[in-house]
PDB file of C-alpha atoms in Angstrom:
ATOM      1  CA  ASN A   1     153.732 103.603  67.690  1.00 60.00           C
ATOM      2  CA  ALA A   2     157.319 104.398  66.724  1.00 75.00           C
ATOM      3  CA  GLY A   3     158.898 101.012  67.557  1.00 92.00           C
ATOM      4  CA  VAL A   4     162.663 101.286  67.927  1.00 94.00           C
ATOM      5  CA  THR A   5     164.199 104.668  67.208  1.00 95.00           C
ATOM      6  CA  GLN A   6     167.917 105.171  66.745  1.00 96.00           C
ATOM      7  CA  THR A   7     169.757 108.455  66.434  1.00 95.00           C
ATOM      8  CA  PRO A   8     171.758 109.655  64.665  1.00 96.00           C
ATOM      9  CA  LYS A   9     171.443 107.873  61.311  1.00 95.00           C
ATOM     10  CA  PHE A  10     174.937 108.877  60.217  1.00 96.00           C
ATOM     11  CA  GLN A  11     177.999 110.031  62.146  1.00 96.00           C
ATOM     12  CA  VAL A  12     181.626 110.733  61.359  1.00 97.00           C
ATOM     13  CA  LEU A  13     184.072 110.810  64.248  1.00 97.00           C
ATOM     14  CA  LYS A  14     187.754 111.479  64.544  1.00 97.00           C
ATOM     15  CA  THR A  15     189.930 108.901  66.255  1.00 98.00           C
ATOM     16  CA  GLY A  16     189.824 109.436  69.992  1.00 97.00           C
ATOM     17  CA  GLN A  17     186.499 111.250  70.093  1.00 97.00           C
ATOM     18  CA  SER A  18     183.655 109.942  72.183  1.00 96.00           C
ATOM     19  CA  MET A  19     179.979 109.872  71.412  1.00 96.00           C
ATOM     20  CA  THR A  20     176.700 108.270  72.393  1.00 97.00           C
ATOM     21  CA  LEU A  21     174.344 106.439  70.056  1.00 98.00           C
ATOM     22  CA  GLN A  22     170.784 106.761  71.246  1.00 97.00           C
ATOM     23  CA  CYS A  23     168.162 104.017  71.189  1.00 97.00           C
ATOM     24  CA  ALA A  24     164.600 104.251  72.427  1.00 97.00           C
ATOM     25  CA  GLN A  25     161.649 101.868  72.211  1.00 97.00           C
ATOM     26  CA  ASP A  26     158.014 102.429  73.102  1.00 95.00           C
ATOM     27  CA  MET A  27     156.848  98.818  73.242  1.00 92.00           C
ATOM     28  CA  ASN A  28     157.658  98.244  76.924  1.00 91.00           C
ATOM     29  CA  HIS A  29     160.144  95.544  75.958  1.00 90.00           C
ATOM     30  CA  GLU A  30     162.347  94.285  78.743  1.00 89.00           C
ATOM     31  CA  TYR A  31     165.184  93.104  76.497  1.00 90.00           C
ATOM     32  CA  MET A  32     167.307  95.553  74.506  1.00 93.00           C
ATOM     33  CA  SER A  33     170.536  94.967  72.671  1.00 94.00           C
ATOM     34  CA  TRP A  34     173.154  96.595  70.475  1.00 96.00           C
ATOM     35  CA  TYR A  35     174.743  94.948  67.450  1.00 95.00           C
ATOM     36  CA  ARG A  36     177.348  95.981  64.958  1.00 96.00           C
ATOM     37  CA  GLN A  37     177.303  94.853  61.360  1.00 95.00           C
ATOM     38  CA  ASP A  38     180.447  94.894  59.268  1.00 92.00           C
ATOM     39  CA  PRO A  39     180.524  94.430  55.476  1.00 83.00           C
ATOM     40  CA  GLY A  40     179.626  90.907  54.407  1.00 76.00           C
ATOM     41  CA  MET A  41     179.000  89.804  57.956  1.00 77.00           C
ATOM     42  CA  GLY A  42     176.085  89.132  60.180  1.00 83.00           C
ATOM     43  CA  LEU A  43     175.316  91.025  63.336  1.00 90.00           C
ATOM     44  CA  ARG A  44     177.549  90.704  66.350  1.00 92.00           C
ATOM     45  CA  LEU A  45     176.210  91.411  69.806  1.00 91.00           C
ATOM     46  CA  ILE A  46     177.958  94.238  71.679  1.00 95.00           C
ATOM     47  CA  HIS A  47     175.930  94.633  74.891  1.00 95.00           C
ATOM     48  CA  TYR A  48     172.476  93.722  76.032  1.00 91.00           C
ATOM     49  CA  SER A  49     170.077  94.434  78.855  1.00 92.00           C
ATOM     50  CA  VAL A  50     167.271  92.353  80.321  1.00 87.00           C
ATOM     51  CA  GLY A  51     165.696  95.239  82.182  1.00 89.00           C
ATOM     52  CA  ALA A  52     166.285  98.634  83.747  1.00 92.00           C
ATOM     53  CA  GLY A  53     169.469  98.659  85.797  1.00 93.00           C
ATOM     54  CA  ILE A  54     170.791  95.398  84.304  1.00 91.00           C
ATOM     55  CA  THR A  55     173.340  95.185  81.496  1.00 93.00           C
ATOM     56  CA  ASP A  56     175.727  92.518  80.271  1.00 90.00           C
ATOM     57  CA  GLN A  57     178.415  92.044  77.664  1.00 92.00           C
ATOM     58  CA  GLY A  58     177.918  90.393  74.316  1.00 90.00           C
ATOM     59  CA  GLU A  59     180.496  89.042  71.873  1.00 88.00           C
ATOM     60  CA  VAL A  60     182.367  92.273  71.123  1.00 93.00           C
ATOM     61  CA  PRO A  61     182.011  94.641  74.122  1.00 95.00           C
ATOM     62  CA  ASN A  62     185.462  96.239  74.189  1.00 95.00           C
ATOM     63  CA  GLY A  63     185.439  99.984  73.573  1.00 96.00           C
ATOM     64  CA  TYR A  64     181.733 100.367  74.326  1.00 97.00           C
ATOM     65  CA  ASN A  65     179.714 101.167  77.432  1.00 97.00           C
ATOM     66  CA  VAL A  66     175.988 100.948  78.005  1.00 97.00           C
ATOM     67  CA  SER A  67     173.523 101.846  80.708  1.00 96.00           C
ATOM     68  CA  ARG A  68     169.818 101.177  81.190  1.00 97.00           C
ATOM     69  CA  SER A  69     168.311 103.686  83.570  1.00 96.00           C
ATOM     70  CA  THR A  70     164.819 103.327  82.097  1.00 97.00           C
ATOM     71  CA  THR A  71     162.941 100.595  80.256  1.00 95.00           C
ATOM     72  CA  GLU A  72     162.661 102.780  77.165  1.00 97.00           C
ATOM     73  CA  ASP A  73     166.254 103.909  76.606  1.00 97.00           C
ATOM     74  CA  PHE A  74     169.476 102.007  75.993  1.00 98.00           C
ATOM     75  CA  PRO A  75     172.304 104.324  74.895  1.00 98.00           C
ATOM     76  CA  LEU A  76     175.609 102.996  73.568  1.00 98.00           C
ATOM     77  CA  ARG A  77     178.718 105.015  74.353  1.00 98.00           C
ATOM     78  CA  LEU A  78     181.954 104.908  72.420  1.00 96.00           C
ATOM     79  CA  LEU A  79     184.620 105.949  74.872  1.00 92.00           C
ATOM     80  CA  SER A  80     187.500 106.713  72.493  1.00 96.00           C
ATOM     81  CA  ALA A  81     186.598 106.018  68.887  1.00 97.00           C
ATOM     82  CA  ALA A  82     188.942 103.913  66.772  1.00 97.00           C
ATOM     83  CA  PRO A  83     188.854 103.188  63.018  1.00 97.00           C
ATOM     84  CA  SER A  84     188.031  99.553  63.863  1.00 96.00           C
ATOM     85  CA  GLN A  85     184.698 100.797  65.196  1.00 97.00           C
ATOM     86  CA  THR A  86     183.634 101.957  61.766  1.00 97.00           C
ATOM     87  CA  SER A  87     180.469  99.948  61.252  1.00 97.00           C
ATOM     88  CA  VAL A  88     176.708 100.041  61.113  1.00 96.00           C
ATOM     89  CA  TYR A  89     175.134  99.815  64.543  1.00 97.00           C
ATOM     90  CA  PHE A  90     171.693  98.395  65.205  1.00 96.00           C
ATOM     91  CA  CYS A  91     169.637  98.554  68.342  1.00 96.00           C
ATOM     92  CA  ALA A  92     166.946  95.946  68.939  1.00 94.00           C
ATOM     93  CA  SER A  93     164.304  95.226  71.539  1.00 93.00           C
ATOM     94  CA  SER A  94     162.088  92.297  72.398  1.00 87.00           C
ATOM     95  CA  TYR A  95     160.097  90.788  75.204  1.00 80.00           C
ATOM     96  CA  TRP A  96     161.979  88.728  77.737  1.00 68.00           C
ATOM     97  CA  THR A  97     160.962  85.372  79.150  1.00 59.00           C
ATOM     98  CA  GLY A  98     157.586  83.848  78.699  1.00 54.00           C
ATOM     99  CA  ARG A  99     156.606  85.833  75.621  1.00 52.00           C
ATOM    100  CA  SER A 100     157.388  86.030  71.943  1.00 53.00           C
ATOM    101  CA  THR A 101     161.029  86.778  71.356  1.00 67.00           C
ATOM    102  CA  GLU A 102     160.643  88.399  67.962  1.00 81.00           C
ATOM    103  CA  ALA A 103     163.158  91.230  67.897  1.00 87.00           C
ATOM    104  CA  PHE A 104     162.385  94.666  66.520  1.00 90.00           C
ATOM    105  CA  PHE A 105     165.262  96.576  65.022  1.00 93.00           C
ATOM    106  CA  GLY A 106     166.009 100.229  64.558  1.00 94.00           C
ATOM    107  CA  GLN A 107     167.061 101.544  61.160  1.00 93.00           C
ATOM    108  CA  GLY A 108     170.717 101.649  62.090  1.00 94.00           C
ATOM    109  CA  THR A 109     173.468 104.204  62.638  1.00 96.00           C
ATOM    110  CA  ARG A 110     176.253 104.296  60.084  1.00 96.00           C
ATOM    111  CA  LEU A 111     179.404 105.323  61.929  1.00 97.00           C
ATOM    112  CA  THR A 112     182.701 106.219  60.279  1.00 97.00           C
ATOM    113  CA  VAL A 113     185.802 106.810  62.364  1.00 97.00           C
ATOM    114  CA  VAL A 114     188.608 108.604  60.545  1.00 97.00           C
TER     115      VAL A 114
ATOM    116  CA  SER B   1     182.968  79.993  63.277  1.00 34.00           C
ATOM    117  CA  GLN B   2     179.722  81.764  63.999  1.00 42.00           C
ATOM    118  CA  GLN B   3     176.612  80.155  65.351  1.00 59.00           C
ATOM    119  CA  GLY B   4     173.962  80.268  62.659  1.00 67.00           C
ATOM    120  CA  GLU B   5     175.837  79.847  59.408  1.00 78.00           C
ATOM    121  CA  GLU B   6     173.826  80.355  56.246  1.00 83.00           C
ATOM    122  CA  ASP B   7     174.309  78.497  53.044  1.00 83.00           C
ATOM    123  CA  PRO B   8     174.670  79.536  50.281  1.00 87.00           C
ATOM    124  CA  GLN B   9     176.336  82.902  50.760  1.00 89.00           C
ATOM    125  CA  ALA B  10     174.727  84.180  47.576  1.00 93.00           C
ATOM    126  CA  LEU B  11     171.828  82.951  45.467  1.00 94.00           C
ATOM    127  CA  SER B  12     170.569  84.315  42.157  1.00 96.00           C
ATOM    128  CA  ILE B  13     167.283  83.081  40.683  1.00 96.00           C
ATOM    129  CA  GLN B  14     164.593  84.135  38.222  1.00 97.00           C
ATOM    130  CA  GLU B  15     161.289  85.604  39.283  1.00 97.00           C
ATOM    131  CA  GLY B  16     158.756  82.849  39.925  1.00 96.00           C
ATOM    132  CA  GLU B  17     161.333  80.289  41.020  1.00 97.00           C
ATOM    133  CA  ASN B  18     161.660  79.031  44.576  1.00 97.00           C
ATOM    134  CA  ALA B  19     164.588  80.054  46.767  1.00 96.00           C
ATOM    135  CA  THR B  20     165.964  77.827  49.504  1.00 96.00           C
ATOM    136  CA  MET B  21     168.433  78.987  52.115  1.00 95.00           C
ATOM    137  CA  ASN B  22     169.944  76.839  54.828  1.00 95.00           C
ATOM    138  CA  CYS B  23     171.208  77.595  58.296  1.00 94.00           C
ATOM    139  CA  SER B  24     173.316  75.452  60.590  1.00 94.00           C
ATOM    140  CA  TYR B  25     174.082  76.091  64.231  1.00 92.00           C
ATOM    141  CA  LYS B  26     176.133  74.532  66.972  1.00 90.00           C
ATOM    142  CA  THR B  27     174.535  74.941  70.404  1.00 87.00           C
ATOM    143  CA  SER B  28     171.172  74.149  71.951  1.00 87.00           C
ATOM    144  CA  ILE B  29     168.550  76.698  71.070  1.00 88.00           C
ATOM    145  CA  ASN B  30     165.227  77.963  72.318  1.00 86.00           C
ATOM    146  CA  ASN B  31     164.154  79.215  68.918  1.00 89.00           C
ATOM    147  CA  LEU B  32     165.440  80.066  65.470  1.00 91.00           C
ATOM    148  CA  GLN B  33     164.394  83.148  63.581  1.00 92.00           C
ATOM    149  CA  TRP B  34     164.800  84.412  60.048  1.00 93.00           C
ATOM    150  CA  TYR B  35     165.227  88.076  59.210  1.00 93.00           C
ATOM    151  CA  ARG B  36     165.394  90.014  55.969  1.00 94.00           C
ATOM    152  CA  GLN B  37     167.544  93.072  55.390  1.00 92.00           C
ATOM    153  CA  ASN B  38     167.133  95.259  52.359  1.00 90.00           C
ATOM    154  CA  SER B  39     170.213  97.156  51.280  1.00 86.00           C
ATOM    155  CA  GLY B  40     171.052  99.935  53.730  1.00 81.00           C
ATOM    156  CA  ARG B  41     168.066  99.206  55.966  1.00 84.00           C
ATOM    157  CA  GLY B  42     167.393  97.569  59.306  1.00 86.00           C
ATOM    158  CA  LEU B  43     166.359  93.984  59.829  1.00 90.00           C
ATOM    159  CA  VAL B  44     162.792  92.875  59.493  1.00 88.00           C
ATOM    160  CA  HIS B  45     161.569  89.806  61.296  1.00 88.00           C
ATOM    161  CA  LEU B  46     160.123  87.140  58.998  1.00 91.00           C
ATOM    162  CA  ILE B  47     159.355  84.076  61.044  1.00 91.00           C
ATOM    163  CA  LEU B  48     160.186  82.384  64.336  1.00 89.00           C
ATOM    164  CA  ILE B  49     160.213  78.647  64.883  1.00 91.00           C
ATOM    165  CA  ARG B  50     160.527  77.194  68.362  1.00 89.00           C
ATOM    166  CA  SER B  51     162.765  74.276  69.203  1.00 90.00           C
ATOM    167  CA  ASN B  52     159.790  71.938  69.627  1.00 91.00           C
ATOM    168  CA  GLU B  53     158.402  72.787  66.179  1.00 93.00           C
ATOM    169  CA  ARG B  54     159.480  71.128  62.941  1.00 97.00           C
ATOM    170  CA  GLU B  55     157.836  73.245  60.284  1.00 97.00           C
ATOM    171  CA  LYS B  56     156.131  76.598  60.031  1.00 94.00           C
ATOM    172  CA  HIS B  57     154.456  78.503  57.218  1.00 93.00           C
ATOM    173  CA  SER B  58     153.828  82.187  56.746  1.00 91.00           C
ATOM    174  CA  GLY B  59     152.487  83.272  53.372  1.00 92.00           C
ATOM    175  CA  ARG B  60     155.103  82.327  50.782  1.00 94.00           C
ATOM    176  CA  LEU B  61     157.603  81.372  53.478  1.00 94.00           C
ATOM    177  CA  ARG B  62     158.189  77.876  54.767  1.00 97.00           C
ATOM    178  CA  VAL B  63     160.689  77.200  57.538  1.00 97.00           C
ATOM    179  CA  THR B  64     161.836  73.811  58.744  1.00 97.00           C
ATOM    180  CA  LEU B  65     163.875  72.998  61.810  1.00 97.00           C
ATOM    181  CA  ASP B  66     165.787  69.792  62.467  1.00 96.00           C
ATOM    182  CA  THR B  67     167.227  69.986  65.958  1.00 94.00           C
ATOM    183  CA  SER B  68     168.935  66.606  65.599  1.00 95.00           C
ATOM    184  CA  LYS B  69     170.972  67.993  62.700  1.00 95.00           C
ATOM    185  CA  LYS B  70     171.068  71.502  64.157  1.00 95.00           C
ATOM    186  CA  SER B  71     169.854  72.956  60.889  1.00 95.00           C
ATOM    187  CA  SER B  72     167.022  75.001  59.449  1.00 96.00           C
ATOM    188  CA  SER B  73     165.900  75.937  55.989  1.00 96.00           C
ATOM    189  CA  LEU B  74     163.935  78.880  54.658  1.00 97.00           C
ATOM    190  CA  LEU B  75     161.962  78.363  51.459  1.00 97.00           C
ATOM    191  CA  ILE B  76     160.523  81.332  49.595  1.00 96.00           C
ATOM    192  CA  THR B  77     158.067  80.154  46.960  1.00 96.00           C
ATOM    193  CA  ALA B  78     157.159  81.984  43.744  1.00 96.00           C
ATOM    194  CA  SER B  79     159.864  84.573  44.313  1.00 96.00           C
ATOM    195  CA  ARG B  80     159.476  88.186  43.276  1.00 95.00           C
ATOM    196  CA  ALA B  81     162.004  90.887  42.457  1.00 95.00           C
ATOM    197  CA  ALA B  82     160.997  92.561  45.727  1.00 94.00           C
ATOM    198  CA  ASP B  83     162.346  89.532  47.615  1.00 95.00           C
ATOM    199  CA  THR B  84     165.872  90.641  46.689  1.00 96.00           C
ATOM    200  CA  ALA B  85     167.598  91.164  50.036  1.00 95.00           C
ATOM    201  CA  SER B  86     169.968  89.574  52.515  1.00 94.00           C
ATOM    202  CA  TYR B  87     168.462  86.870  54.696  1.00 95.00           C
ATOM    203  CA  PHE B  88     169.820  86.057  58.125  1.00 94.00           C
ATOM    204  CA  CYS B  89     169.082  83.274  60.506  1.00 94.00           C
ATOM    205  CA  ALA B  90     169.400  83.971  64.208  1.00 92.00           C
ATOM    206  CA  THR B  91     169.353  81.479  67.028  1.00 90.00           C
ATOM    207  CA  GLY B  92     167.876  82.279  70.418  1.00 85.00           C
ATOM    208  CA  SER B  93     169.947  80.730  73.157  1.00 78.00           C
ATOM    209  CA  LEU B  94     168.412  78.217  75.504  1.00 71.00           C
ATOM    210  CA  GLU B  95     169.863  79.771  78.640  1.00 70.00           C
ATOM    211  CA  THR B  96     168.295  83.168  77.914  1.00 68.00           C
ATOM    212  CA  SER B  97     164.897  81.717  76.989  1.00 64.00           C
ATOM    213  CA  GLY B  98     165.544  82.671  73.411  1.00 66.00           C
ATOM    214  CA  SER B  99     165.950  86.403  73.733  1.00 72.00           C
ATOM    215  CA  ARG B 100     169.701  86.652  73.161  1.00 81.00           C
ATOM    216  CA  LEU B 101     170.155  86.174  69.427  1.00 86.00           C
ATOM    217  CA  THR B 102     173.233  85.048  67.538  1.00 88.00           C
ATOM    218  CA  PHE B 103     173.226  85.855  63.849  1.00 90.00           C
ATOM    219  CA  GLY B 104     174.772  84.121  60.890  1.00 89.00           C
ATOM    220  CA  GLU B 105     176.542  85.922  58.080  1.00 88.00           C
ATOM    221  CA  GLY B 106     173.546  85.913  55.793  1.00 91.00           C
ATOM    222  CA  THR B 107     172.555  84.819  52.313  1.00 93.00           C
ATOM    223  CA  GLN B 108     172.308  87.465  49.612  1.00 94.00           C
ATOM    224  CA  LEU B 109     169.313  86.618  47.451  1.00 96.00           C
ATOM    225  CA  THR B 110     168.910  88.256  44.055  1.00 96.00           C
ATOM    226  CA  VAL B 111     165.663  87.690  42.185  1.00 96.00           C
ATOM    227  CA  ASN B 112     165.947  88.707  38.552  1.00 96.00           C
ATOM    228  CA  PRO B 113     162.827  90.013  36.798  1.00 92.00           C
TER     229      PRO B 113
END
């Protein structure tokens, strides 16, 4: 049971490039989310999804797109990378209503935009 | 300011001592959770307390929740050097049945051998 798998672990982008951070979970969780963590700060919610085909914005959605075509996968796309998007990105999943809402996190993707 | 603010920001204690971290929040919650993050790693769930619970124990961890004061505390008893990490509280919003989490900025705990 792999849990939540994020790829890549590290990435360096040039300003203006685009890329997709991958996230997959094998726990059949309905709820998946993306966070960014900046130095000395907690996690801020970028986008989340409560099930396949449903996504919504979090606190800091600008510059990011998501899609949820399957229950397992929740990729995060950076459309045109900016230095302000340098951060560590975490994907998480959990059950939705009526069940435990403990969240399981991936190991993170450290992104640097130069 | 962020929902789920931890206090203190940093705490340094000796091995064997107890560590207490506090968390305050602003809105109505479904649950409150505590997570640990070791340096450069992902977050690991420690304990979840629901809004209708007042206290919960898990091993050396004790969590309290006071919804009237909108605050929670995490007590780690008989601390060990391996407890050195950042600790975050996260509140699960009422309108999303607790799944959407809002994190505080964390408390950096250092346990000296």
